Coordinates of C-alpha atoms and ligand atoms in Angstrom, one line a residue:
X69 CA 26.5 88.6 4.1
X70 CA 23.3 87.0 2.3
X71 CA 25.1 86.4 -0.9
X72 CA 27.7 84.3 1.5
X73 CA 25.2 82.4 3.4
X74 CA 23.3 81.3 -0.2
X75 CA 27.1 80.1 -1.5
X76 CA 27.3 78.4 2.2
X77 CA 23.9 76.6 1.5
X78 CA 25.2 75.0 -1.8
X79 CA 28.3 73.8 -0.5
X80 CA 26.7 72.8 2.5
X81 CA 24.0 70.4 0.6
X82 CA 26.9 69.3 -1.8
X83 CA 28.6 67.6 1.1
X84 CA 25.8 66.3 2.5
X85 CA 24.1 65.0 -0.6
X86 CA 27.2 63.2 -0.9
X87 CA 26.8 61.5 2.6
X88 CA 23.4 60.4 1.6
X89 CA 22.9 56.7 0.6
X90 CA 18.7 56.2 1.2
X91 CA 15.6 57.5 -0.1
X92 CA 14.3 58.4 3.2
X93 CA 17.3 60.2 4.3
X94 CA 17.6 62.1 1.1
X95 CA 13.9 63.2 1.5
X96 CA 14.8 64.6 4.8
X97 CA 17.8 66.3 3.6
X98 CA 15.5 68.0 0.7
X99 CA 13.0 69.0 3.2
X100 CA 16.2 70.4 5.0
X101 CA 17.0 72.7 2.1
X102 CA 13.8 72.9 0.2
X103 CA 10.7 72.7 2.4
X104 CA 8.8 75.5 3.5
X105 CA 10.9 76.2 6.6
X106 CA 14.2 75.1 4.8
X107 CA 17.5 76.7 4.0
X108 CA 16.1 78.3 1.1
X109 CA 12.9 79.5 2.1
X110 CA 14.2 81.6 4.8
X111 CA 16.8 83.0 2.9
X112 CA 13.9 84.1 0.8
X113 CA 11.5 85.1 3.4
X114 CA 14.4 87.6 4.9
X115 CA 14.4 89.3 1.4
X116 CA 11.5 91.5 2.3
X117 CA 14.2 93.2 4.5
X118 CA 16.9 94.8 2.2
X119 CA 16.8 97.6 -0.4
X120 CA 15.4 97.1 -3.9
X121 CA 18.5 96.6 -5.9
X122 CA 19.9 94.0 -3.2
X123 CA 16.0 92.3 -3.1
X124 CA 16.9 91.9 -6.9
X125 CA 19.9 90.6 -7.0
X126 CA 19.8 88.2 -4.1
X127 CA 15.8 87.0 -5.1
X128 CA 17.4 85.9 -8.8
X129 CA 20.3 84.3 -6.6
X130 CA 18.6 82.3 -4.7
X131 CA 16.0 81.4 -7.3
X132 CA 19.6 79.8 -9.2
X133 CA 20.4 78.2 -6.4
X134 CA 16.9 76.7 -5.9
X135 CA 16.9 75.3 -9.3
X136 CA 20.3 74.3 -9.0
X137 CA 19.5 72.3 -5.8
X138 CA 16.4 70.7 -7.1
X139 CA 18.3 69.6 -10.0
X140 CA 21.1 67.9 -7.5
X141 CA 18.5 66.3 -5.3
X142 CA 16.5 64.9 -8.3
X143 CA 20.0 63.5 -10.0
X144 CA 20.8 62.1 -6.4
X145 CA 17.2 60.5 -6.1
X146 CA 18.0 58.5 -9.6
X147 CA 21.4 57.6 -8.6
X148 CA 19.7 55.9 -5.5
X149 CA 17.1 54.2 -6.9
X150 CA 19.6 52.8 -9.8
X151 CA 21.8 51.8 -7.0
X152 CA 18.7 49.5 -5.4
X153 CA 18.0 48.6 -8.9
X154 CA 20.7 46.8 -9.8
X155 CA 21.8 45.4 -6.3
X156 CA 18.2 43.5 -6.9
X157 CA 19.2 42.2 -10.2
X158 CA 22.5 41.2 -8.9
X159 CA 20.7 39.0 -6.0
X160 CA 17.9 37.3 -8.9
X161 CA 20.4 36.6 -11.9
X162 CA 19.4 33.2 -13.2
X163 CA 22.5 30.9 -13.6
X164 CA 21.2 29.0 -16.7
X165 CA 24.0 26.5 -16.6
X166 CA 22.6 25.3 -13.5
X167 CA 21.4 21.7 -13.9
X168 CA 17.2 21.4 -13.3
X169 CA 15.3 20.2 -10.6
X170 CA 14.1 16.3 -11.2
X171 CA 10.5 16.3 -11.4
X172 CA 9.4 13.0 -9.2
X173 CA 7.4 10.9 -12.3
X174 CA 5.7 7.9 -11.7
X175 CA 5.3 5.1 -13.8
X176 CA 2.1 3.0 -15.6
X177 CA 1.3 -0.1 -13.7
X178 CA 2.4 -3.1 -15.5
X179 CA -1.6 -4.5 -15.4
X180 CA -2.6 -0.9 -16.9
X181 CA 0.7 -1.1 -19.6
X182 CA -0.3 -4.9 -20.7
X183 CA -3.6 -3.7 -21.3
X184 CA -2.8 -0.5 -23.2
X185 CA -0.5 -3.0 -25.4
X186 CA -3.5 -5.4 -25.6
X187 CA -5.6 -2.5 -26.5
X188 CA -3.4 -0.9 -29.4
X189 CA -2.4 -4.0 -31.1
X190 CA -6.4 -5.3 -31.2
X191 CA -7.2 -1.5 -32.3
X192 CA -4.6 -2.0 -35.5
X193 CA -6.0 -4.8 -36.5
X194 CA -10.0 -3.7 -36.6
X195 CA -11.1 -4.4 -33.2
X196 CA -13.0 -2.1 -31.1
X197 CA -12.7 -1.4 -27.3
X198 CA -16.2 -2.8 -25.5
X199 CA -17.1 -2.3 -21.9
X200 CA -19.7 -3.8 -19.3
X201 CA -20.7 -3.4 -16.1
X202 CA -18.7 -5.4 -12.8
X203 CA -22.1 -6.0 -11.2
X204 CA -23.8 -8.4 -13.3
X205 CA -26.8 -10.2 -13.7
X206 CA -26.4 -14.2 -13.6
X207 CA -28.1 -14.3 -17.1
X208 CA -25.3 -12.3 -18.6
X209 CA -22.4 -13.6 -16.5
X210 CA -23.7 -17.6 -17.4
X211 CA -26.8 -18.7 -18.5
X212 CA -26.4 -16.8 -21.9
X213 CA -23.4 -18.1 -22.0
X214 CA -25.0 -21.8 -22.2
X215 CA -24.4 -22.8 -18.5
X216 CA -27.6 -22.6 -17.1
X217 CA -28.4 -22.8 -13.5
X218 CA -27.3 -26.3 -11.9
X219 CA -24.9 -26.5 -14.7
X220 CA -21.3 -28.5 -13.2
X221 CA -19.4 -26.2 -15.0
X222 CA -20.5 -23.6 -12.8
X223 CA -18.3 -24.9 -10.0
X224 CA -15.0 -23.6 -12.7
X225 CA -15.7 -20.2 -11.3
X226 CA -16.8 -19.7 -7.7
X227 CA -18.7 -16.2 -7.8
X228 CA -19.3 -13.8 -5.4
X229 CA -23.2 -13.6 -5.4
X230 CA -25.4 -10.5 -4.0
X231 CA -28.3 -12.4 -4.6
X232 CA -29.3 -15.2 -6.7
X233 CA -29.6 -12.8 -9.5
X234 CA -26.9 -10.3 -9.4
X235 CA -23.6 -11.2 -8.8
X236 CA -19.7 -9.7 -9.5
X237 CA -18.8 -11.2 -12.9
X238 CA -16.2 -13.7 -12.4
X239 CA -15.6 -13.4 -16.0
X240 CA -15.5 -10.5 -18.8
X241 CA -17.1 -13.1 -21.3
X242 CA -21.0 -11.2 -20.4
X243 CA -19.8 -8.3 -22.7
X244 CA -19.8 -10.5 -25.5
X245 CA -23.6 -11.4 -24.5
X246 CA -23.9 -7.8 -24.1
X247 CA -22.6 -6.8 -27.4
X248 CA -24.5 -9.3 -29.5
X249 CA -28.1 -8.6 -28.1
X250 CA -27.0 -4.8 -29.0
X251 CA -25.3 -5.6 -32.4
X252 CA -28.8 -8.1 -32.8
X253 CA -27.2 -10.8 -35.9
X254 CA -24.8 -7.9 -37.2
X255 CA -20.7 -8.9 -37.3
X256 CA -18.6 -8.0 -34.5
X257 CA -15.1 -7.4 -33.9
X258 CA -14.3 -6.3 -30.1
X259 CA -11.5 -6.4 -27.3
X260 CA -13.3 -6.2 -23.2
X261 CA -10.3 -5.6 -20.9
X262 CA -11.7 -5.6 -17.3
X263 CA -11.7 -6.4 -13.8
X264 CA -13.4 -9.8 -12.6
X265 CA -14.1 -11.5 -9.2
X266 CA -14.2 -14.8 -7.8
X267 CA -14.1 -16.4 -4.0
X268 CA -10.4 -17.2 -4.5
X269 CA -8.2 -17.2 -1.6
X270 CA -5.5 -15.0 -2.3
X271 CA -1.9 -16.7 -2.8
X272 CA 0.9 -15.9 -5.0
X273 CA -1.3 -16.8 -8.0
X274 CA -5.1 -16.2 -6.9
X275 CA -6.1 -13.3 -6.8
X276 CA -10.3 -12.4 -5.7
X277 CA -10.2 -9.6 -8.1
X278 CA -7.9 -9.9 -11.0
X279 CA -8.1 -8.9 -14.6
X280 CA -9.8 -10.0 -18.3
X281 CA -9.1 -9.1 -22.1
X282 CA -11.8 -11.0 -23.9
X283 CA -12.2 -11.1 -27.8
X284 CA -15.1 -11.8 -29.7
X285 CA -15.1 -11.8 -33.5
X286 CA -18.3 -12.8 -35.3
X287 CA -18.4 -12.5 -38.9
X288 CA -18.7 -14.6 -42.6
X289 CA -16.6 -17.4 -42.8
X290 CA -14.8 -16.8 -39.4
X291 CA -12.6 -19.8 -38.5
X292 CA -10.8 -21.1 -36.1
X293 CA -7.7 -20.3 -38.1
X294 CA -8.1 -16.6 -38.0
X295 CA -8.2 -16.6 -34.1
X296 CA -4.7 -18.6 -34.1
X297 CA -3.8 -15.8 -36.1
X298 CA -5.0 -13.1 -33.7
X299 CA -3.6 -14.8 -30.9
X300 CA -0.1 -15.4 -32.2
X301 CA 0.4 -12.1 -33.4
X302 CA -0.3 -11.2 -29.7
X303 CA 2.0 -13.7 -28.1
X304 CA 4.6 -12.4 -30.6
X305 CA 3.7 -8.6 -29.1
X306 CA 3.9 -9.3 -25.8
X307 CA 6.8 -12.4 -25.7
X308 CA 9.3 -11.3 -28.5
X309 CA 9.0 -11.8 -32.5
X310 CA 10.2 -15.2 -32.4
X311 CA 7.8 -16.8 -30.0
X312 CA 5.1 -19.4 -31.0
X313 CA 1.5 -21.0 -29.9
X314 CA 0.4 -24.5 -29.9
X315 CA -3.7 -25.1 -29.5
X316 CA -4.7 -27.6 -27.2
X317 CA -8.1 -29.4 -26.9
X318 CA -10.1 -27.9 -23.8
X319 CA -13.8 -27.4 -22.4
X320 CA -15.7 -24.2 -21.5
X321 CA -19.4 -23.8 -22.1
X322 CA -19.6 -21.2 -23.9
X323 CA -16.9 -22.1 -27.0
X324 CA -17.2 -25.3 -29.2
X325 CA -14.4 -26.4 -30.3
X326 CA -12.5 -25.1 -27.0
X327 CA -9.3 -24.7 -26.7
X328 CA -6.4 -23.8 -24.3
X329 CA -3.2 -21.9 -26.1
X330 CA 0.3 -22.4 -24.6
X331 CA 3.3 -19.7 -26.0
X332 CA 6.6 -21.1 -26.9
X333 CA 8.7 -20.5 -23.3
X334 CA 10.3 -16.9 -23.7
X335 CA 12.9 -18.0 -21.3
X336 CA 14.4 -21.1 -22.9
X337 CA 13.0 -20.8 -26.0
X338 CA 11.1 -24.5 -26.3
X339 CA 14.2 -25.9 -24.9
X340 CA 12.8 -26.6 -21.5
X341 CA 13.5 -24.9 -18.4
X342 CA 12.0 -24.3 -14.7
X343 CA 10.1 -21.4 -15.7
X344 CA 8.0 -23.9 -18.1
X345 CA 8.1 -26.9 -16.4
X346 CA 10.2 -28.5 -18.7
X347 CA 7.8 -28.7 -21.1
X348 CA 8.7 -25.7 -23.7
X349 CA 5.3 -24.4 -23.1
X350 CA 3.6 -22.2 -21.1
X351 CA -0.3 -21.8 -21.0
X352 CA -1.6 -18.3 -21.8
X353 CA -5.0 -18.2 -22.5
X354 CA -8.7 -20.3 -23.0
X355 CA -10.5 -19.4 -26.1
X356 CA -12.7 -21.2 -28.9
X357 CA -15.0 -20.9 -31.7
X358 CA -18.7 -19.5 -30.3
X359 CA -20.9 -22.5 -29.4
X360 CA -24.2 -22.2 -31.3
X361 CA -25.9 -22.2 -28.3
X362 CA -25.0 -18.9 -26.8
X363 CA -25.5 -17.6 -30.9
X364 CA -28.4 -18.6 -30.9
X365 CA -29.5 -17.3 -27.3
X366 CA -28.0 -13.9 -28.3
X367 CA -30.2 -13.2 -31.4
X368 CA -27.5 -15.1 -34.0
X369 CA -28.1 -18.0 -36.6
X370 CA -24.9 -20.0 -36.3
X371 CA -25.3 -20.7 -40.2
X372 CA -25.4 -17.4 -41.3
X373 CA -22.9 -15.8 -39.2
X374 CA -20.2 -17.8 -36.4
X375 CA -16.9 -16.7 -35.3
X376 CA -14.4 -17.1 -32.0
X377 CA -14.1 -15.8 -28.5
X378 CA -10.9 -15.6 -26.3
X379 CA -10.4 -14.5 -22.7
X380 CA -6.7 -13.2 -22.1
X381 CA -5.3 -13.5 -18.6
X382 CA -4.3 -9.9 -18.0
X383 CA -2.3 -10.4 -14.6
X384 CA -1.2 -13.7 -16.0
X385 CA 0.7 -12.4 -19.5
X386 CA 1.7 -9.5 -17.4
X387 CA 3.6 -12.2 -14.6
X388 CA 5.3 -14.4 -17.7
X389 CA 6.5 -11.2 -19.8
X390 CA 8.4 -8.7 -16.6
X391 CA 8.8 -11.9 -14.7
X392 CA 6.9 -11.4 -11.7
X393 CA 6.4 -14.6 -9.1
X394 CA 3.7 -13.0 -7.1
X395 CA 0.5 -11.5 -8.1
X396 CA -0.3 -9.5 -5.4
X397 CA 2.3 -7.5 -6.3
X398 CA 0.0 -5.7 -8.3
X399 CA -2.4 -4.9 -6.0
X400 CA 0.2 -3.9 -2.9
X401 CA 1.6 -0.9 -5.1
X402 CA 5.0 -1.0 -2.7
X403 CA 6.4 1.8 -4.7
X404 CA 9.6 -0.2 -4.9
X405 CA 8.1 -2.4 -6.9
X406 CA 5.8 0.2 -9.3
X407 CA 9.3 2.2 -10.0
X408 CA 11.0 -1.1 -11.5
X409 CA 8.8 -0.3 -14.3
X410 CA 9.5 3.5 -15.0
X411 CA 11.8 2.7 -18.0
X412 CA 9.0 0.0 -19.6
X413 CA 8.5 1.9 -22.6
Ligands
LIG638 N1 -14.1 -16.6 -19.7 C1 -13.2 -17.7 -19.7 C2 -12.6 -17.9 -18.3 O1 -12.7 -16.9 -17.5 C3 -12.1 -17.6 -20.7 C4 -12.6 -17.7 -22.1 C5 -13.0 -16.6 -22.7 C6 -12.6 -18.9 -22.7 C7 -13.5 -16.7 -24.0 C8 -13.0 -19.0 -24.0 C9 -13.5 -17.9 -24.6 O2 -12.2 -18.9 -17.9

């Protein structure tokens, strides 16, 4: 009778275990058989009853058929767990041939891209990168610059003053003033790309606050041949190979000789066209050889030591090379615009 109810227990859990598909419900089911008030214990606890011999032979029974369960549930337990194992690896396989998401990039304004071609074309050929302040003083920004107050040529760049002293610099030329009381007599050889202010009202070619690369190269034996040379290897960077520059006669205070540099029209090629008015030519830039003056008023003796300034027209070179008829187009950043110049390498 008890050896029948022990073989009833096993097939009993067999066909249950079977059932079973959870961990919880398997847990319940152990408890069922092999807690304290399970199948098992009670067949155990009624031991105590019988005779010797049958206490023997049904205690090593059931102790079988303990084991034997134990083993089952614990085999059962793994099969489970596999089972939720591998239905999770099914759901997070990785389909590498899938193609990959497109990362939203943005693109360098055309100002900042002109400037960073400005900056590593001047770089290869010796110059260094100089910086000055926006806020300047009206020293700096003109009367070092031989245009003293009252001076006519004053009323070339209307300023925005913030008092009779200090003022935004209309041009980046007080770096050169800047660098030459620092460098006190010793030779220079620096690019200043910056941002410049004057009381412009804005239209498709003013701008209030628009952009500078000045140069200033002061040295031995510095002529104005070595800054046509400077500046046509630039037009040639930024226009195309086969571009040239013509110098043309001009005034600014602060140069002597002055002059005002046209590039050969990248459109037409010197044939004429609207783009250059017909003319071939299309005007870049001012520049000049140093006037003595402003040497002299840096700490420089113009027979020792002389050399030449120019003062590139950032938005301006930027407008003729990606064709661009508007400059405030590069202060609206309409991001239709800015992503026309994603593949400007
Ligand atoms: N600073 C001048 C301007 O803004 C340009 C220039 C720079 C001319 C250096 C000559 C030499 O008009």
């Amino acid at each position: 009778m008890e050896n029948l109810e022990l073989e009833q227990v096993c097939g009993k859990a067999e066909e249950e275990l079977n059932a079973v598909d959870d961990l919880n419900a398997l847990q319940q089911l152990k408890a069922n058989y092999l807690g304290k008030k399970g199948f098992v214990a009670t067949i155990m606890a009624n031991l105590k009853d019988l005779t010797i011999e049958k206490r023997k032979e049904l205690g090593m029974k059931s102790n079988q058929v303990k084991q034997a369960l134990e083993a089952r549930f614990e085999a059962k337990r793994k099969a489970i767990e596999n089972k939720i194992v591998q239905a999770k690896l099914a759901t997070e396989t990785i389909d590498v041939t899938l193609p990959g998401v497109k990362f939203n990039v943005g693109a360098i304004h055309p100002l900042q891209k002109t400037i960073m071609d400005l900056e590593d074309l001047y770089i290869s050929m010796g110059y260094t990168v100089a910086e000055g302040p926006e806020i300047e003083t009206d020293e700096y920004c003109f009367e070092k610059l031989n245009l003293p107050k009252g001076h006519p040529a004053r009323d070339m760049q209307d300023t925005f003053y913030i008092n009779p002293e200090l003022l935004l610099r209309s041009q980046t030329s007080p770096v050169q003033v800047r660098t030459m009381l620092q460098e006190s007599g010793k030779p220079i050889k620096i690019i200043c790309p910056g941002k410049v202010y004057r009381r412009d009202a804005d239209d498709a070619t003013h701008s209030h606050q628009f952009m500078q690369c000045e140069g200033l190269v002061l040295g031995k034996d510095v002529t104005l041949a070595d800054l046509k040379g400077a500046l046509l290897e630039m037009a040639r960077m930024m226009f195309g190979k086969e571009r040239n520059i013509r110098l043309r006669p001009s005034f600014f205070p602060f140069t002597e000789p002055s002059v005002e540099v046209d590039v050969s029209c990248s459109r037409c090629g010197g044939k004429g066209c609207s783009m250059c008015k017909n003319t071939g030519w299309i005007e870049i830039l001012g520049a000049g050889m140093v006037n003595n003056n402003v040497l002299r008023m840096c700490g420089y003796n113009p027979d020792k030591i002389q050399g030449y300034a120019f003062g590139i027209g950032v938005e301006r070179v930027t407008m003729l090379k990606y064709h661009i008829d508007d400059i405030r187009n590069f202060y609206l950043n309409d991001i239709r615009f800015l992503n026309q110049f994603k593949e400007v390498k």
